[in-house]
Amino acid sequence: MGTKTVDETGAEPGTEATEATEATEATEVAKDDQAVDMTKTDAAESGDAFGETAAEDGKDGEHGEHGVDTEAVPAGPTGVGQGAGAVVSAALGLVSLTGSWIGTVAGARQTLVGQLKSTSSSGSVAEQIQAVYGDAWQTTALWGGLFALAALVTGVVVLARPAFGSPARPQAPWIKSVSWAGVALGVIGLLLAVLKYTDALLGLPSAG
């Protein structure tokens, strides 16, 4: 029969090795638990940092890059209609000075009517001149005055439009310039139309 060898302390030879192995395993388990705890702590800190970053990004999205609240700025008109109105005003003012197709046709028609009247009646020379040329001249002046008035009204409406719109969107400088040009041309055209209609400018020659 084999006999167990017992050292001087009364312990068996494999006991110390077993205790050392158990101590090593306990140390490794404690290290693993500590590593898991540190990993959880890092994950929690990363989650908090991500939440703060998302909150800051949300604030930046609401207030824009420079801290301006983008939602507070109204959309408002783009100014395309005002620009078109300014161009139309200037064009109408120019037409009132140079003459229009409809004014030319109306003047020619009135000349024809005057010729028919003069041939069918035995009026004086002054009456025939007035019927053939004077009425046609006044008709042309009348149409020029209508175009000038339209240019004047359109220009004034475009210039006054920002007062009834959004104050945060000022009117473009070129729109103001073109609108003022249309108003000026309209005033000049209207004045010339009145002078021509009343025979104060280039009146008919006397028959005497």
CSV table of C-alpha atoms in Angstrom, one decimal:
chain,number,residue,atom,x,y,z
A,1,MET,CA,0.0,0.0,0.0
A,2,GLY,CA,1.2,3.5,-0.8
A,3,THR,CA,1.7,6.0,1.9
A,4,LYS,CA,1.0,9.8,1.7
A,5,THR,CA,3.9,12.0,2.3
A,6,VAL,CA,3.2,14.8,4.8
A,7,ASP,CA,5.6,17.7,5.2
A,8,GLU,CA,6.7,19.2,8.5
A,9,THR,CA,3.7,21.5,8.7
A,10,GLY,CA,1.3,18.6,8.5
A,11,ALA,CA,0.0,19.7,5.0
A,12,GLU,CA,-0.1,17.5,2.0
A,13,PRO,CA,2.2,18.4,-0.9
A,14,GLY,CA,-0.6,19.3,-3.4
A,15,THR,CA,-2.4,21.6,-1.1
A,16,GLU,CA,-0.2,24.6,-1.6
A,17,ALA,CA,-0.4,24.3,-5.4
A,18,THR,CA,-4.1,24.1,-5.3
A,19,GLU,CA,-4.4,27.2,-3.0
A,20,ALA,CA,-2.0,29.1,-5.3
A,21,THR,CA,-4.1,28.2,-8.4
A,22,GLU,CA,-7.3,29.3,-6.7
A,23,ALA,CA,-5.7,32.6,-5.6
A,24,THR,CA,-4.5,33.2,-9.2
A,25,GLU,CA,-8.0,32.5,-10.6
A,26,ALA,CA,-9.6,34.8,-8.1
A,27,THR,CA,-7.2,37.6,-9.0
A,28,GLU,CA,-8.0,37.1,-12.7
A,29,VAL,CA,-11.7,37.1,-12.1
A,30,ALA,CA,-11.4,40.3,-10.0
A,31,LYS,CA,-9.4,41.9,-12.9
A,32,ASP,CA,-12.1,40.8,-15.4
A,33,ASP,CA,-14.9,42.3,-13.2
A,34,GLN,CA,-12.9,45.6,-12.9
A,35,ALA,CA,-12.4,45.7,-16.7
A,36,VAL,CA,-16.2,45.2,-17.2
A,37,ASP,CA,-17.0,47.9,-14.8
A,38,MET,CA,-14.6,50.3,-16.5
A,39,THR,CA,-16.1,49.4,-19.9
A,40,LYS,CA,-19.6,50.2,-18.6
A,41,THR,CA,-18.4,53.5,-17.2
A,42,ASP,CA,-16.8,54.5,-20.5
A,43,ALA,CA,-20.0,53.5,-22.4
A,44,ALA,CA,-22.1,55.6,-20.0
A,45,GLU,CA,-19.8,58.6,-20.4
A,46,SER,CA,-19.8,58.2,-24.1
A,47,GLY,CA,-23.6,58.1,-24.1
A,48,ASP,CA,-23.8,61.3,-22.0
A,49,ALA,CA,-21.4,63.0,-24.4
A,50,PHE,CA,-23.4,61.9,-27.4
A,51,GLY,CA,-26.6,63.2,-25.8
A,52,GLU,CA,-25.0,66.6,-25.1
A,53,THR,CA,-23.7,66.8,-28.6
A,54,ALA,CA,-27.1,65.9,-30.1
A,55,ALA,CA,-28.7,68.5,-27.9
A,56,GLU,CA,-26.2,71.1,-29.1
A,57,ASP,CA,-26.7,70.1,-32.7
A,58,GLY,CA,-30.5,70.5,-32.2
A,59,LYS,CA,-30.0,73.9,-30.8
A,60,ASP,CA,-27.7,74.9,-33.7
A,61,GLY,CA,-30.3,73.6,-36.2
A,62,GLU,CA,-33.0,75.7,-34.6
A,63,HIS,CA,-31.0,78.9,-34.4
A,64,GLY,CA,-28.8,78.5,-37.5
A,65,GLU,CA,-25.0,78.7,-37.7
A,66,HIS,CA,-24.7,82.1,-36.0
A,67,GLY,CA,-27.4,81.7,-33.3
A,68,VAL,CA,-30.1,83.2,-35.4
A,69,ASP,CA,-33.6,81.6,-35.2
A,70,THR,CA,-34.2,80.6,-38.8
A,71,GLU,CA,-37.8,79.9,-38.2
A,72,ALA,CA,-38.4,83.5,-37.1
A,73,VAL,CA,-37.5,84.9,-40.5
A,74,PRO,CA,-40.6,85.1,-42.6
A,75,ALA,CA,-40.6,83.7,-46.1
A,76,GLY,CA,-42.2,86.7,-47.7
A,77,PRO,CA,-42.3,87.6,-51.4
A,78,THR,CA,-39.2,87.1,-53.6
A,79,GLY,CA,-39.5,90.5,-55.4
A,80,VAL,CA,-40.1,89.0,-58.8
A,81,GLY,CA,-43.5,90.7,-59.2
A,82,GLN,CA,-42.1,94.0,-58.1
A,83,GLY,CA,-39.3,93.8,-60.6
A,84,ALA,CA,-41.7,93.0,-63.4
A,85,GLY,CA,-43.9,95.9,-62.4
A,86,ALA,CA,-41.0,98.3,-62.4
A,87,VAL,CA,-40.0,97.2,-65.9
A,88,VAL,CA,-43.6,97.5,-67.2
A,89,SER,CA,-43.8,101.0,-65.7
A,90,ALA,CA,-40.6,102.1,-67.5
A,91,ALA,CA,-41.8,100.5,-70.8
A,92,LEU,CA,-45.2,102.2,-70.6
A,93,GLY,CA,-43.6,105.5,-69.9
A,94,LEU,CA,-41.3,105.1,-72.9
A,95,VAL,CA,-44.3,104.2,-75.1
A,96,SER,CA,-46.2,107.3,-74.0
A,97,LEU,CA,-43.3,109.4,-75.3
A,98,THR,CA,-42.5,107.6,-78.6
A,99,GLY,CA,-46.0,106.6,-79.6
A,100,SER,CA,-47.9,103.3,-79.7
A,101,TRP,CA,-49.3,101.2,-82.4
A,102,ILE,CA,-52.8,101.6,-81.0
A,103,GLY,CA,-52.4,105.4,-80.9
A,104,THR,CA,-51.2,105.5,-84.5
A,105,VAL,CA,-54.1,103.4,-85.7
A,106,ALA,CA,-56.6,105.5,-83.7
A,107,GLY,CA,-55.2,108.7,-85.2
A,108,ALA,CA,-55.3,107.3,-88.7
A,109,ARG,CA,-58.9,106.2,-88.2
A,110,GLN,CA,-59.9,109.7,-86.9
A,111,THR,CA,-58.2,111.2,-90.0
A,112,LEU,CA,-60.3,109.1,-92.3
A,113,VAL,CA,-63.4,110.1,-90.4
A,114,GLY,CA,-62.5,113.7,-90.7
A,115,GLN,CA,-61.9,113.4,-94.4
A,116,LEU,CA,-65.4,111.8,-94.8
A,117,LYS,CA,-66.9,114.6,-92.9
A,118,SER,CA,-65.1,117.3,-94.9
A,119,THR,CA,-66.2,115.9,-98.2
A,120,SER,CA,-69.8,115.5,-97.2
A,121,SER,CA,-70.2,119.0,-95.8
A,122,SER,CA,-69.3,122.5,-97.0
A,123,GLY,CA,-67.6,123.8,-93.8
A,124,SER,CA,-65.0,126.5,-93.5
A,125,VAL,CA,-61.3,125.8,-94.0
A,126,ALA,CA,-60.7,125.9,-90.3
A,127,GLU,CA,-63.4,123.3,-89.6
A,128,GLN,CA,-62.0,121.0,-92.3
A,129,ILE,CA,-58.5,121.3,-90.9
A,130,GLN,CA,-59.8,120.5,-87.4
A,131,ALA,CA,-61.8,117.6,-88.7
A,132,VAL,CA,-59.0,116.0,-90.8
A,133,TYR,CA,-55.9,116.9,-88.6
A,134,GLY,CA,-57.0,118.3,-85.3
A,135,ASP,CA,-59.2,115.5,-84.2
A,136,ALA,CA,-56.6,112.9,-85.2
A,137,TRP,CA,-53.9,114.8,-83.3
A,138,GLN,CA,-56.0,115.0,-80.2
A,139,THR,CA,-56.8,111.3,-80.4
A,140,THR,CA,-53.1,110.4,-80.6
A,141,ALA,CA,-52.4,112.7,-77.6
A,142,LEU,CA,-55.2,111.0,-75.7
A,143,TRP,CA,-53.7,107.5,-76.1
A,144,GLY,CA,-50.3,108.8,-75.2
A,145,GLY,CA,-51.7,110.3,-72.0
A,146,LEU,CA,-53.4,107.0,-71.2
A,147,PHE,CA,-50.1,105.1,-71.5
A,148,ALA,CA,-48.3,107.8,-69.4
A,149,LEU,CA,-51.0,107.5,-66.7
A,150,ALA,CA,-50.6,103.8,-66.6
A,151,ALA,CA,-46.9,104.1,-66.3
A,152,LEU,CA,-47.2,106.6,-63.5
A,153,VAL,CA,-49.7,104.5,-61.5
A,154,THR,CA,-47.7,101.2,-62.0
A,155,GLY,CA,-44.5,102.9,-60.8
A,156,VAL,CA,-46.1,104.4,-57.7
A,157,VAL,CA,-47.7,101.0,-56.8
A,158,VAL,CA,-44.3,99.2,-57.1
A,159,LEU,CA,-42.6,101.9,-54.9
A,160,ALA,CA,-45.4,101.7,-52.3
A,161,ARG,CA,-45.5,97.9,-52.2
A,162,PRO,CA,-42.8,97.3,-49.4
A,163,ALA,CA,-45.0,99.4,-47.0
A,164,PHE,CA,-47.7,96.7,-47.2
A,165,GLY,CA,-45.3,93.7,-47.3
A,166,SER,CA,-42.7,92.3,-45.0
A,167,PRO,CA,-40.4,94.9,-43.4
A,168,ALA,CA,-37.6,92.2,-43.1
A,169,ARG,CA,-37.2,92.1,-46.8
A,170,PRO,CA,-36.2,95.5,-48.2
A,171,GLN,CA,-36.8,96.3,-51.9
A,172,ALA,CA,-33.9,95.8,-54.2
A,173,PRO,CA,-32.2,99.0,-55.4
A,174,TRP,CA,-32.6,98.3,-59.1
A,175,ILE,CA,-36.3,97.9,-58.6
A,176,LYS,CA,-36.5,101.3,-57.0
A,177,SER,CA,-34.4,102.9,-59.8
A,178,VAL,CA,-36.5,101.4,-62.6
A,179,SER,CA,-39.7,102.3,-60.9
A,180,TRP,CA,-38.6,105.9,-60.4
A,181,ALA,CA,-37.7,106.0,-64.1
A,182,GLY,CA,-41.2,104.8,-65.0
A,183,VAL,CA,-42.7,107.4,-62.8
A,184,ALA,CA,-40.6,110.1,-64.3
A,185,LEU,CA,-41.4,109.1,-67.9
A,186,GLY,CA,-45.1,108.8,-67.0
A,187,VAL,CA,-45.1,112.4,-65.6
A,188,ILE,CA,-43.3,113.7,-68.7
A,189,GLY,CA,-45.6,111.8,-71.0
A,190,LEU,CA,-48.7,112.9,-69.2
A,191,LEU,CA,-47.6,116.6,-69.4
A,192,LEU,CA,-46.9,116.3,-73.1
A,193,ALA,CA,-50.2,114.7,-73.8
A,194,VAL,CA,-52.1,117.5,-72.1
A,195,LEU,CA,-50.1,120.1,-74.0
A,196,LYS,CA,-50.8,118.4,-77.3
A,197,TYR,CA,-54.5,117.8,-76.6
A,198,THR,CA,-55.0,121.5,-75.7
A,199,ASP,CA,-53.0,122.7,-78.8
A,200,ALA,CA,-50.5,124.4,-76.5
A,201,LEU,CA,-47.8,122.4,-78.1
A,202,LEU,CA,-47.6,122.2,-81.9
A,203,GLY,CA,-51.0,123.5,-82.4
A,204,LEU,CA,-52.9,123.6,-85.8
A,205,PRO,CA,-52.1,126.4,-88.1
A,206,SER,CA,-54.6,129.1,-88.5
A,207,ALA,CA,-56.7,129.2,-91.7
A,208,GLY,CA,-56.8,133.0,-92.0
